[in-house]
Amino acid sequence: MSNGIAGKVVVITGASSGLGEATARHLAALGARVVLGARRADRLQALVEDIRQAGGEAVHAVTDVTSKAQVQALVDAGRAAFGRVDVMINNAGLMAIAPISQLRSDEWDRMIDINIKGVLYGIAAVLPLFEQQGGGHVINISSVAGIKVFAPGGTVYSGTKFAVRAISDGLRQELAGKVRVTSIEPGAVESELKFGSGDPASREEIVAFYQQEAIPADSVARAIAYVIEQPADVAINEVVLRPTVQEF
Ligand code: NDP
């Protein structure tokens, strides 16, 4: 009997580290055919090699999610390799924490481009295909910072993650009956995300917080497997998961 994951073609952006990498490994071990995008080619190549050596199926395409064309090329690569795409995981993200009064507008731009526009490009790349195929599943990675404003310091990051949650719910409403939509909202998870700020003081604080509280990235991978494995008439629309010790 199928486990609800084996054979599905799953595209993951930001697959070169953290949650994306853990999710790629976990889903591939459950039989998914994974299509991996990120900017670091060496990391993607090594990951594809590992997955294949473990008996899984994976391909990659170097992808910057701020380029609509590159996101489309990632989805097209998945389709070329495996014939279809069942799940799009818009995971690539940047968390550049700093007090808003520092006016780090370059970092604001990058967070908006990666965290919001990157997600929209991912949606744009799969919707026509999902329509042709008669279905599909979009999974967007928001955050607990998309439920509660993370201030001081995370104001713009929270803004982007609120946007991801809003876009996910709008997509769900507009495509009810056609596409499954899930927003994943994790708390502190071990990854490279904590190094994203250009402000040394904020970075130090965040690294210390993560040292105390973060849980391993495969905790999110298991949540993602759970939402994918549901029968086609069941859509898990939101998953909030935190380290048990985390208050925020
Ligand atoms: P990481 O920094 O470990 O991973 C981020 C990934 O995104 C990397 O693979 C990176 O790869 C990729 N990425 C960054 N910029 C781009 C870009 N322009 N184009 C394509 N890929 C890009 O962090 P996480 O694994 O933690 O982050 C994954 C998602 O989870 C993010 O959306 C984050 O906001 C969210 N999240 C994380 C939490 C946590 O505590 N860790 C909590 C809640 C949400 P490369 O540099 O090779 O491009």
PDB file of C-alpha atoms and ligand atoms in Angstrom:
ATOM      1  CA  MET A   1       0.000   0.000   0.000  1.00  0.00           C
ATOM      2  CA  SER A   2       1.249   3.513  -0.806  1.00  0.00           C
ATOM      3  CA  ASN A   3       2.505   5.652   2.069  1.00  0.00           C
ATOM      4  CA  GLY A   4       1.063   8.749   0.354  1.00  0.00           C
ATOM      5  CA  ILE A   5       4.569  10.004  -0.442  1.00  0.00           C
ATOM      6  CA  ALA A   6       6.322   7.352  -2.553  1.00  0.00           C
ATOM      7  CA  GLY A   7       6.456   8.355  -6.219  1.00  0.00           C
ATOM      8  CA  LYS A   8       5.353  11.952  -5.624  1.00  0.00           C
ATOM      9  CA  VAL A   9       7.508  14.577  -7.312  1.00  0.00           C
ATOM     10  CA  VAL A  10       8.395  17.244  -4.754  1.00  0.00           C
ATOM     11  CA  VAL A  11      10.184  20.498  -5.642  1.00  0.00           C
ATOM     12  CA  ILE A  12      11.997  22.187  -2.739  1.00  0.00           C
ATOM     13  CA  THR A  13      13.549  25.660  -2.847  1.00  0.00           C
ATOM     14  CA  GLY A  14      16.327  26.449  -0.385  1.00  0.00           C
ATOM     15  CA  ALA A  15      17.291  22.780  -0.321  1.00  0.00           C
ATOM     16  CA  SER A  16      21.010  23.293   0.294  1.00  0.00           C
ATOM     17  CA  SER A  17      20.796  23.547   4.108  1.00  0.00           C
ATOM     18  CA  GLY A  18      18.538  23.506   7.147  1.00  0.00           C
ATOM     19  CA  LEU A  19      14.880  22.612   6.793  1.00  0.00           C
ATOM     20  CA  GLY A  20      15.030  22.229   3.025  1.00  0.00           C
ATOM     21  CA  GLU A  21      17.907  19.778   3.147  1.00  0.00           C
ATOM     22  CA  ALA A  22      16.365  17.780   6.020  1.00  0.00           C
ATOM     23  CA  THR A  23      13.041  17.651   4.165  1.00  0.00           C
ATOM     24  CA  ALA A  24      14.729  16.484   0.952  1.00  0.00           C
ATOM     25  CA  ARG A  25      16.476  13.642   2.781  1.00  0.00           C
ATOM     26  CA  HIS A  26      13.353  12.601   4.717  1.00  0.00           C
ATOM     27  CA  LEU A  27      10.949  12.664   1.760  1.00  0.00           C
ATOM     28  CA  ALA A  28      13.443  10.896  -0.527  1.00  0.00           C
ATOM     29  CA  ALA A  29      13.860   8.160   2.093  1.00  0.00           C
ATOM     30  CA  LEU A  30      10.055   7.760   2.016  1.00  0.00           C
ATOM     31  CA  GLY A  31      10.170   7.322  -1.771  1.00  0.00           C
ATOM     32  CA  ALA A  32       9.486  10.849  -3.045  1.00  0.00           C
ATOM     33  CA  ARG A  33      11.338  11.998  -6.163  1.00  0.00           C
ATOM     34  CA  VAL A  34      12.868  15.288  -5.091  1.00  0.00           C
ATOM     35  CA  VAL A  35      13.813  18.296  -7.204  1.00  0.00           C
ATOM     36  CA  LEU A  36      16.217  20.531  -5.323  1.00  0.00           C
ATOM     37  CA  GLY A  37      16.894  24.236  -5.835  1.00  0.00           C
ATOM     38  CA  ALA A  38      19.224  26.731  -4.107  1.00  0.00           C
ATOM     39  CA  ARG A  39      22.172  28.922  -5.094  1.00  0.00           C
ATOM     40  CA  ARG A  40      25.045  26.743  -3.791  1.00  0.00           C
ATOM     41  CA  ALA A  41      25.662  24.141  -6.503  1.00  0.00           C
ATOM     42  CA  ASP A  42      28.270  22.166  -4.533  1.00  0.00           C
ATOM     43  CA  ARG A  43      25.875  21.622  -1.620  1.00  0.00           C
ATOM     44  CA  LEU A  44      23.068  20.542  -3.945  1.00  0.00           C
ATOM     45  CA  GLN A  45      25.317  18.154  -5.876  1.00  0.00           C
ATOM     46  CA  ALA A  46      26.544  16.506  -2.669  1.00  0.00           C
ATOM     47  CA  LEU A  47      22.966  16.165  -1.402  1.00  0.00           C
ATOM     48  CA  VAL A  48      21.736  14.610  -4.654  1.00  0.00           C
ATOM     49  CA  GLU A  49      24.662  12.190  -4.536  1.00  0.00           C
ATOM     50  CA  ASP A  50      23.846  11.191  -0.921  1.00  0.00           C
ATOM     51  CA  ILE A  51      20.181  10.644  -1.718  1.00  0.00           C
ATOM     52  CA  ARG A  52      21.018   8.515  -4.767  1.00  0.00           C
ATOM     53  CA  GLN A  53      23.522   6.459  -2.822  1.00  0.00           C
ATOM     54  CA  ALA A  54      20.813   5.768  -0.254  1.00  0.00           C
ATOM     55  CA  GLY A  55      18.611   4.452  -3.103  1.00  0.00           C
ATOM     56  CA  GLY A  56      16.523   7.603  -3.586  1.00  0.00           C
ATOM     57  CA  GLU A  57      15.721   9.702  -6.634  1.00  0.00           C
ATOM     58  CA  ALA A  58      16.829  13.341  -6.827  1.00  0.00           C
ATOM     59  CA  VAL A  59      17.815  16.028  -9.318  1.00  0.00           C
ATOM     60  CA  HIS A  60      18.889  19.604  -8.760  1.00  0.00           C
ATOM     61  CA  ALA A  61      18.979  22.954 -10.531  1.00  0.00           C
ATOM     62  CA  VAL A  62      20.904  25.965  -9.286  1.00  0.00           C
ATOM     63  CA  THR A  63      18.141  28.434  -8.468  1.00  0.00           C
ATOM     64  CA  ASP A  64      17.970  31.941  -7.112  1.00  0.00           C
ATOM     65  CA  VAL A  65      14.338  32.431  -6.055  1.00  0.00           C
ATOM     66  CA  THR A  66      14.553  36.164  -6.713  1.00  0.00           C
ATOM     67  CA  SER A  67      14.595  35.242 -10.413  1.00  0.00           C
ATOM     68  CA  LYS A  68      11.190  34.239 -11.713  1.00  0.00           C
ATOM     69  CA  ALA A  69      12.834  32.547 -14.710  1.00  0.00           C
ATOM     70  CA  GLN A  70      15.121  30.431 -12.505  1.00  0.00           C
ATOM     71  CA  VAL A  71      12.218  29.277 -10.335  1.00  0.00           C
ATOM     72  CA  GLN A  72      10.323  28.315 -13.476  1.00  0.00           C
ATOM     73  CA  ALA A  73      13.426  26.482 -14.745  1.00  0.00           C
ATOM     74  CA  LEU A  74      13.594  24.501 -11.473  1.00  0.00           C
ATOM     75  CA  VAL A  75       9.996  23.351 -11.860  1.00  0.00           C
ATOM     76  CA  ASP A  76      10.611  22.586 -15.542  1.00  0.00           C
ATOM     77  CA  ALA A  77      13.683  20.520 -14.586  1.00  0.00           C
ATOM     78  CA  GLY A  78      11.521  18.480 -12.224  1.00  0.00           C
ATOM     79  CA  ARG A  79       8.959  17.921 -14.885  1.00  0.00           C
ATOM     80  CA  ALA A  80      11.608  16.977 -17.447  1.00  0.00           C
ATOM     81  CA  ALA A  81      13.189  14.463 -15.053  1.00  0.00           C
ATOM     82  CA  PHE A  82      10.047  12.905 -13.587  1.00  0.00           C
ATOM     83  CA  GLY A  83       7.132  13.835 -15.879  1.00  0.00           C
ATOM     84  CA  ARG A  84       5.077  15.842 -13.376  1.00  0.00           C
ATOM     85  CA  VAL A  85       5.199  17.866 -10.179  1.00  0.00           C
ATOM     86  CA  ASP A  86       2.974  16.975  -7.237  1.00  0.00           C
ATOM     87  CA  VAL A  87       4.228  19.258  -4.471  1.00  0.00           C
ATOM     88  CA  MET A  88       5.946  22.652  -4.481  1.00  0.00           C
ATOM     89  CA  ILE A  89       7.684  23.558  -1.216  1.00  0.00           C
ATOM     90  CA  ASN A  90       8.497  27.270  -1.125  1.00  0.00           C
ATOM     91  CA  ASN A  91      11.109  27.115   1.611  1.00  0.00           C
ATOM     92  CA  ALA A  92      14.031  29.426   0.690  1.00  0.00           C
ATOM     93  CA  GLY A  93      14.274  32.238   3.203  1.00  0.00           C
ATOM     94  CA  LEU A  94      16.403  34.903   4.867  1.00  0.00           C
ATOM     95  CA  MET A  95      16.098  36.172   8.449  1.00  0.00           C
ATOM     96  CA  ALA A  96      18.025  39.426   8.794  1.00  0.00           C
ATOM     97  CA  ILE A  97      17.214  40.540  12.334  1.00  0.00           C
ATOM     98  CA  ALA A  98      18.052  44.148  13.280  1.00  0.00           C
ATOM     99  CA  PRO A  99      16.262  47.067  14.935  1.00  0.00           C
ATOM    100  CA  ILE A 100      14.245  48.861  12.285  1.00  0.00           C
ATOM    101  CA  SER A 101      15.870  52.150  13.352  1.00  0.00           C
ATOM    102  CA  GLN A 102      19.131  50.898  11.776  1.00  0.00           C
ATOM    103  CA  LEU A 103      17.392  51.345   8.397  1.00  0.00           C
ATOM    104  CA  ARG A 104      19.038  48.335   6.793  1.00  0.00           C
ATOM    105  CA  SER A 105      16.942  48.776   3.696  1.00  0.00           C
ATOM    106  CA  ASP A 106      19.144  46.469   1.594  1.00  0.00           C
ATOM    107  CA  GLU A 107      18.313  43.637   3.981  1.00  0.00           C
ATOM    108  CA  TRP A 108      14.613  44.589   3.916  1.00  0.00           C
ATOM    109  CA  ASP A 109      14.735  44.376   0.115  1.00  0.00           C
ATOM    110  CA  ARG A 110      16.434  40.987   0.199  1.00  0.00           C
ATOM    111  CA  MET A 111      13.930  39.573   2.703  1.00  0.00           C
ATOM    112  CA  ILE A 112      11.004  40.844   0.640  1.00  0.00           C
ATOM    113  CA  ASP A 113      12.535  39.502  -2.583  1.00  0.00           C
ATOM    114  CA  ILE A 114      13.365  36.047  -1.181  1.00  0.00           C
ATOM    115  CA  ASN A 115      10.669  35.462   1.431  1.00  0.00           C
ATOM    116  CA  ILE A 116       7.664  36.983  -0.360  1.00  0.00           C
ATOM    117  CA  LYS A 117       8.409  37.341  -4.061  1.00  0.00           C
ATOM    118  CA  GLY A 118      10.281  34.021  -4.118  1.00  0.00           C
ATOM    119  CA  VAL A 119       7.178  32.287  -2.750  1.00  0.00           C
ATOM    120  CA  LEU A 120       4.979  33.994  -5.345  1.00  0.00           C
ATOM    121  CA  TYR A 121       7.325  32.923  -8.144  1.00  0.00           C
ATOM    122  CA  GLY A 122       7.111  29.360  -6.837  1.00  0.00           C
ATOM    123  CA  ILE A 123       3.328  29.530  -6.922  1.00  0.00           C
ATOM    124  CA  ALA A 124       3.370  31.023 -10.432  1.00  0.00           C
ATOM    125  CA  ALA A 125       5.686  28.277 -11.659  1.00  0.00           C
ATOM    126  CA  VAL A 126       3.402  25.409 -10.629  1.00  0.00           C
ATOM    127  CA  LEU A 127      -0.188  26.642 -10.903  1.00  0.00           C
ATOM    128  CA  PRO A 128      -0.589  26.168 -14.667  1.00  0.00           C
ATOM    129  CA  LEU A 129       0.919  22.691 -14.328  1.00  0.00           C
ATOM    130  CA  PHE A 130      -1.354  21.814 -11.403  1.00  0.00           C
ATOM    131  CA  GLU A 131      -4.322  22.936 -13.472  1.00  0.00           C
ATOM    132  CA  GLN A 132      -3.243  20.693 -16.370  1.00  0.00           C
ATOM    133  CA  GLN A 133      -2.617  17.767 -14.036  1.00  0.00           C
ATOM    134  CA  GLY A 134      -5.906  18.271 -12.163  1.00  0.00           C
ATOM    135  CA  GLY A 135      -4.290  18.936  -8.793  1.00  0.00           C
ATOM    136  CA  GLY A 136      -1.209  19.560  -6.731  1.00  0.00           C
ATOM    137  CA  HIS A 137       0.002  20.803  -3.360  1.00  0.00           C
ATOM    138  CA  VAL A 138       1.699  24.087  -2.443  1.00  0.00           C
ATOM    139  CA  ILE A 139       3.540  24.145   0.891  1.00  0.00           C
ATOM    140  CA  ASN A 140       4.845  27.533   2.022  1.00  0.00           C
ATOM    141  CA  ILE A 141       7.214  27.950   4.951  1.00  0.00           C
ATOM    142  CA  SER A 142       6.017  30.820   7.119  1.00  0.00           C
ATOM    143  CA  SER A 143       7.033  30.956  10.813  1.00  0.00           C
ATOM    144  CA  VAL A 144       5.722  31.582  14.311  1.00  0.00           C
ATOM    145  CA  ALA A 145       6.983  35.083  13.419  1.00  0.00           C
ATOM    146  CA  GLY A 146       4.140  35.035  10.873  1.00  0.00           C
ATOM    147  CA  ILE A 147       1.629  34.652  13.705  1.00  0.00           C
ATOM    148  CA  LYS A 148       3.201  36.937  16.345  1.00  0.00           C
ATOM    149  CA  VAL A 149       5.267  40.024  15.555  1.00  0.00           C
ATOM    150  CA  PHE A 150       8.859  39.383  16.507  1.00  0.00           C
ATOM    151  CA  ALA A 151      10.006  42.810  17.793  1.00  0.00           C
ATOM    152  CA  PRO A 152      12.314  44.479  18.333  1.00  0.00           C
ATOM    153  CA  GLY A 153      14.519  43.255  15.525  1.00  0.00           C
ATOM    154  CA  GLY A 154      12.261  40.946  13.552  1.00  0.00           C
ATOM    155  CA  THR A 155       9.749  43.526  12.353  1.00  0.00           C
ATOM    156  CA  VAL A 156      10.452  43.201   8.634  1.00  0.00           C
ATOM    157  CA  TYR A 157      11.098  39.447   8.841  1.00  0.00           C
ATOM    158  CA  SER A 158       7.737  39.068  10.612  1.00  0.00           C
ATOM    159  CA  GLY A 159       6.148  41.219   7.921  1.00  0.00           C
ATOM    160  CA  THR A 160       7.381  38.813   5.257  1.00  0.00           C
ATOM    161  CA  LYS A 161       6.185  35.761   7.190  1.00  0.00           C
ATOM    162  CA  PHE A 162       2.743  37.322   7.847  1.00  0.00           C
ATOM    163  CA  ALA A 163       2.621  37.862   4.082  1.00  0.00           C
ATOM    164  CA  VAL A 164       3.426  34.211   3.407  1.00  0.00           C
ATOM    165  CA  ARG A 165       0.596  33.139   5.716  1.00  0.00           C
ATOM    166  CA  ALA A 166      -1.831  35.602   4.102  1.00  0.00           C
ATOM    167  CA  ILE A 167      -0.869  34.500   0.588  1.00  0.00           C
ATOM    168  CA  SER A 168      -1.237  30.850   1.603  1.00  0.00           C
ATOM    169  CA  ASP A 169      -4.749  31.376   2.931  1.00  0.00           C
ATOM    170  CA  GLY A 170      -5.815  33.439  -0.079  1.00  0.00           C
ATOM    171  CA  LEU A 171      -4.478  30.747  -2.389  1.00  0.00           C
ATOM    172  CA  ARG A 172      -6.347  28.115  -0.393  1.00  0.00           C
ATOM    173  CA  GLN A 173      -9.615  30.011  -0.736  1.00  0.00           C
ATOM    174  CA  GLU A 174      -9.164  30.760  -4.436  1.00  0.00           C
ATOM    175  CA  LEU A 175      -8.162  27.237  -5.389  1.00  0.00           C
ATOM    176  CA  ALA A 176     -10.370  25.228  -3.046  1.00  0.00           C
ATOM    177  CA  GLY A 177     -11.160  21.894  -4.643  1.00  0.00           C
ATOM    178  CA  LYS A 178      -8.196  22.152  -7.003  1.00  0.00           C
ATOM    179  CA  VAL A 179      -4.959  22.632  -5.086  1.00  0.00           C
ATOM    180  CA  ARG A 180      -4.024  21.724  -1.515  1.00  0.00           C
ATOM    181  CA  VAL A 181      -2.314  24.578   0.312  1.00  0.00           C
ATOM    182  CA  THR A 182      -0.325  24.367   3.558  1.00  0.00           C
ATOM    183  CA  SER A 183       1.459  27.015   5.596  1.00  0.00           C
ATOM    184  CA  ILE A 184       4.095  25.618   7.951  1.00  0.00           C
ATOM    185  CA  GLU A 185       4.875  27.833  10.942  1.00  0.00           C
ATOM    186  CA  PRO A 186       7.925  26.612  12.853  1.00  0.00           C
ATOM    187  CA  GLY A 187       9.569  28.060  15.961  1.00  0.00           C
ATOM    188  CA  ALA A 188      13.335  27.891  16.466  1.00  0.00           C
ATOM    189  CA  VAL A 189      14.872  25.139  14.349  1.00  0.00           C
ATOM    190  CA  GLU A 190      18.568  24.356  13.950  1.00  0.00           C
ATOM    191  CA  SER A 191      19.845  25.644  10.576  1.00  0.00           C
ATOM    192  CA  GLU A 192      21.944  28.435   9.068  1.00  0.00           C
ATOM    193  CA  LEU A 193      19.057  30.922   9.322  1.00  0.00           C
ATOM    194  CA  LYS A 194      20.362  32.414  12.581  1.00  0.00           C
ATOM    195  CA  PHE A 195      23.413  33.822  10.776  1.00  0.00           C
ATOM    196  CA  GLY A 196      21.339  35.957   8.364  1.00  0.00           C
ATOM    197  CA  SER A 197      21.697  39.363  10.021  1.00  0.00           C
ATOM    198  CA  GLY A 198      24.309  41.940   9.088  1.00  0.00           C
ATOM    199  CA  ASP A 199      23.996  43.504  12.565  1.00  0.00           C
ATOM    200  CA  PRO A 200      26.576  41.811  14.829  1.00  0.00           C
ATOM    201  CA  ALA A 201      24.707  42.499  18.110  1.00  0.00           C
ATOM    202  CA  SER A 202      21.405  41.094  16.799  1.00  0.00           C
ATOM    203  CA  ARG A 203      23.190  38.096  15.313  1.00  0.00           C
ATOM    204  CA  GLU A 204      24.843  37.299  18.626  1.00  0.00           C
ATOM    205  CA  GLU A 205      21.515  37.451  20.453  1.00  0.00           C
ATOM    206  CA  ILE A 206      19.798  35.221  17.935  1.00  0.00           C
ATOM    207  CA  VAL A 207      22.621  32.668  17.936  1.00  0.00           C
ATOM    208  CA  ALA A 208      22.447  32.511  21.757  1.00  0.00           C
ATOM    209  CA  PHE A 209      18.641  32.083  21.654  1.00  0.00           C
ATOM    210  CA  TYR A 210      18.939  29.269  19.109  1.00  0.00           C
ATOM    211  CA  GLN A 211      21.637  27.581  21.195  1.00  0.00           C
ATOM    212  CA  GLN A 212      19.172  27.426  24.095  1.00  0.00           C
ATOM    213  CA  GLU A 213      16.004  26.496  22.268  1.00  0.00           C
ATOM    214  CA  ALA A 214      16.355  25.169  18.704  1.00  0.00           C
ATOM    215  CA  ILE A 215      15.156  21.698  17.763  1.00  0.00           C
ATOM    216  CA  PRO A 216      16.596  19.656  14.862  1.00  0.00           C
ATOM    217  CA  ALA A 217      15.529  20.423  11.286  1.00  0.00           C
ATOM    218  CA  ASP A 218      14.052  16.963  10.780  1.00  0.00           C
ATOM    219  CA  SER A 219      11.220  17.928  13.147  1.00  0.00           C
ATOM    220  CA  VAL A 220       9.932  20.150  10.338  1.00  0.00           C
ATOM    221  CA  ALA A 221      10.661  17.450   7.741  1.00  0.00           C
ATOM    222  CA  ARG A 222       8.352  15.082   9.642  1.00  0.00           C
ATOM    223  CA  ALA A 223       5.593  17.718   9.769  1.00  0.00           C
ATOM    224  CA  ILE A 224       5.922  18.206   6.017  1.00  0.00           C
ATOM    225  CA  ALA A 225       5.732  14.444   5.418  1.00  0.00           C
ATOM    226  CA  TYR A 226       2.526  14.379   7.504  1.00  0.00           C
ATOM    227  CA  VAL A 227       0.839  17.052   5.380  1.00  0.00           C
ATOM    228  CA  ILE A 228       1.865  15.397   2.113  1.00  0.00           C
ATOM    229  CA  GLU A 229       0.856  11.863   3.088  1.00  0.00           C
ATOM    230  CA  GLN A 230      -2.824  12.737   3.690  1.00  0.00           C
ATOM    231  CA  PRO A 231      -5.336  11.365   1.178  1.00  0.00           C
ATOM    232  CA  ALA A 232      -6.159  13.776  -1.676  1.00  0.00           C
ATOM    233  CA  ASP A 233      -9.450  14.888  -0.074  1.00  0.00           C
ATOM    234  CA  VAL A 234      -7.698  16.042   3.107  1.00  0.00           C
ATOM    235  CA  ALA A 235      -5.750  19.321   3.223  1.00  0.00           C
ATOM    236  CA  ILE A 236      -3.776  20.218   6.332  1.00  0.00           C
ATOM    237  CA  ASN A 237      -3.773  24.001   5.896  1.00  0.00           C
ATOM    238  CA  GLU A 238      -1.597  25.103   8.801  1.00  0.00           C
ATOM    239  CA  VAL A 239       0.972  23.462  11.033  1.00  0.00           C
ATOM    240  CA  VAL A 240       2.480  25.343  13.976  1.00  0.00           C
ATOM    241  CA  LEU A 241       5.358  23.613  15.724  1.00  0.00           C
ATOM    242  CA  ARG A 242       7.718  24.931  18.360  1.00  0.00           C
ATOM    243  CA  PRO A 243      10.420  23.562  20.573  1.00  0.00           C
ATOM    244  CA  THR A 244       8.580  22.496  23.727  1.00  0.00           C
ATOM    245  CA  VAL A 245      10.657  25.008  25.697  1.00  0.00           C
ATOM    246  CA  GLN A 246       9.922  27.965  23.405  1.00  0.00           C
ATOM    247  CA  GLU A 247       7.537  30.628  24.722  1.00  0.00           C
ATOM    248  CA  PHE A 248       7.512  33.029  21.698  1.00  0.00           C
TER     249      PHE A 248
HETATM  250  P1  NDP B   1      18.899  28.090   6.162  1.00  0.00           P
HETATM  251  O1  NDP B   1      19.599  29.405   6.128  1.00  0.00           O
HETATM  252  O2  NDP B   1      19.652  26.921   6.686  1.00  0.00           O
HETATM  253  O3  NDP B   1      18.345  27.734   4.738  1.00  0.00           O
HETATM  254  C1  NDP B   1      17.877  28.707   3.837  1.00  0.00           C
HETATM  255  C2  NDP B   1      17.919  28.110   2.454  1.00  0.00           C
HETATM  256  O4  NDP B   1      17.433  29.075   1.541  1.00  0.00           O
HETATM  257  C3  NDP B   1      19.304  27.713   2.026  1.00  0.00           C
HETATM  258  O5  NDP B   1      19.229  26.485   1.351  1.00  0.00           O
HETATM  259  C4  NDP B   1      19.712  28.821   1.068  1.00  0.00           C
HETATM  260  O6  NDP B   1      20.563  28.249   0.077  1.00  0.00           O
HETATM  261  C5  NDP B   1      18.356  29.182   0.488  1.00  0.00           C
HETATM  262  N1  NDP B   1      18.323  30.515  -0.073  1.00  0.00           N
HETATM  263  C6  NDP B   1      18.629  31.693   0.506  1.00  0.00           C
HETATM  264  N2  NDP B   1      18.492  32.695  -0.369  1.00  0.00           N
HETATM  265  C7  NDP B   1      18.109  32.129  -1.536  1.00  0.00           C
HETATM  266  C8  NDP B   1      17.817  32.631  -2.822  1.00  0.00           C
HETATM  267  N3  NDP B   1      17.904  33.926  -3.120  1.00  0.00           N
HETATM  268  N4  NDP B   1      17.466  31.754  -3.780  1.00  0.00           N
HETATM  269  C9  NDP B   1      17.395  30.434  -3.512  1.00  0.00           C
HETATM  270  N5  NDP B   1      17.645  29.907  -2.319  1.00  0.00           N
HETATM  271  C10 NDP B   1      18.003  30.752  -1.346  1.00  0.00           C
HETATM  272  O7  NDP B   1      17.582  28.335   7.013  1.00  0.00           O
HETATM  273  P2  NDP B   1      16.290  27.432   7.307  1.00  0.00           P
HETATM  274  O8  NDP B   1      16.440  26.074   6.808  1.00  0.00           O
HETATM  275  O9  NDP B   1      15.979  27.637   8.723  1.00  0.00           O
HETATM  276  O10 NDP B   1      15.204  28.229   6.470  1.00  0.00           O
HETATM  277  C11 NDP B   1      14.243  27.633   5.628  1.00  0.00           C
HETATM  278  C12 NDP B   1      12.928  28.361   5.777  1.00  0.00           C
HETATM  279  O11 NDP B   1      12.398  28.107   7.064  1.00  0.00           O
HETATM  280  C13 NDP B   1      13.014  29.880   5.645  1.00  0.00           C
HETATM  281  O12 NDP B   1      11.930  30.352   4.890  1.00  0.00           O
HETATM  282  C14 NDP B   1      12.895  30.349   7.093  1.00  0.00           C
HETATM  283  O13 NDP B   1      12.415  31.651   7.178  1.00  0.00           O
HETATM  284  C15 NDP B   1      11.933  29.310   7.624  1.00  0.00           C
HETATM  285  N6  NDP B   1      11.896  29.187   9.066  1.00  0.00           N
HETATM  286  C16 NDP B   1      13.009  28.774   9.757  1.00  0.00           C
HETATM  287  C17 NDP B   1      12.975  28.713  11.125  1.00  0.00           C
HETATM  288  C18 NDP B   1      14.185  28.358  11.917  1.00  0.00           C
HETATM  289  O14 NDP B   1      14.182  28.584  13.133  1.00  0.00           O
HETATM  290  N7  NDP B   1      15.239  27.824  11.338  1.00  0.00           N
HETATM  291  C19 NDP B   1      11.750  29.004  11.879  1.00  0.00           C
HETATM  292  C20 NDP B   1      10.637  29.385  11.056  1.00  0.00           C
HETATM  293  C21 NDP B   1      10.715  29.462   9.712  1.00  0.00           C
HETATM  294  P3  NDP B   1      21.635  29.010  -0.822  1.00  0.00           P
HETATM  295  O15 NDP B   1      22.340  29.976   0.085  1.00  0.00           O
HETATM  296  O16 NDP B   1      22.485  27.889  -1.309  1.00  0.00           O
HETATM  297  O17 NDP B   1      20.858  29.662  -1.902  1.00  0.00           O
END
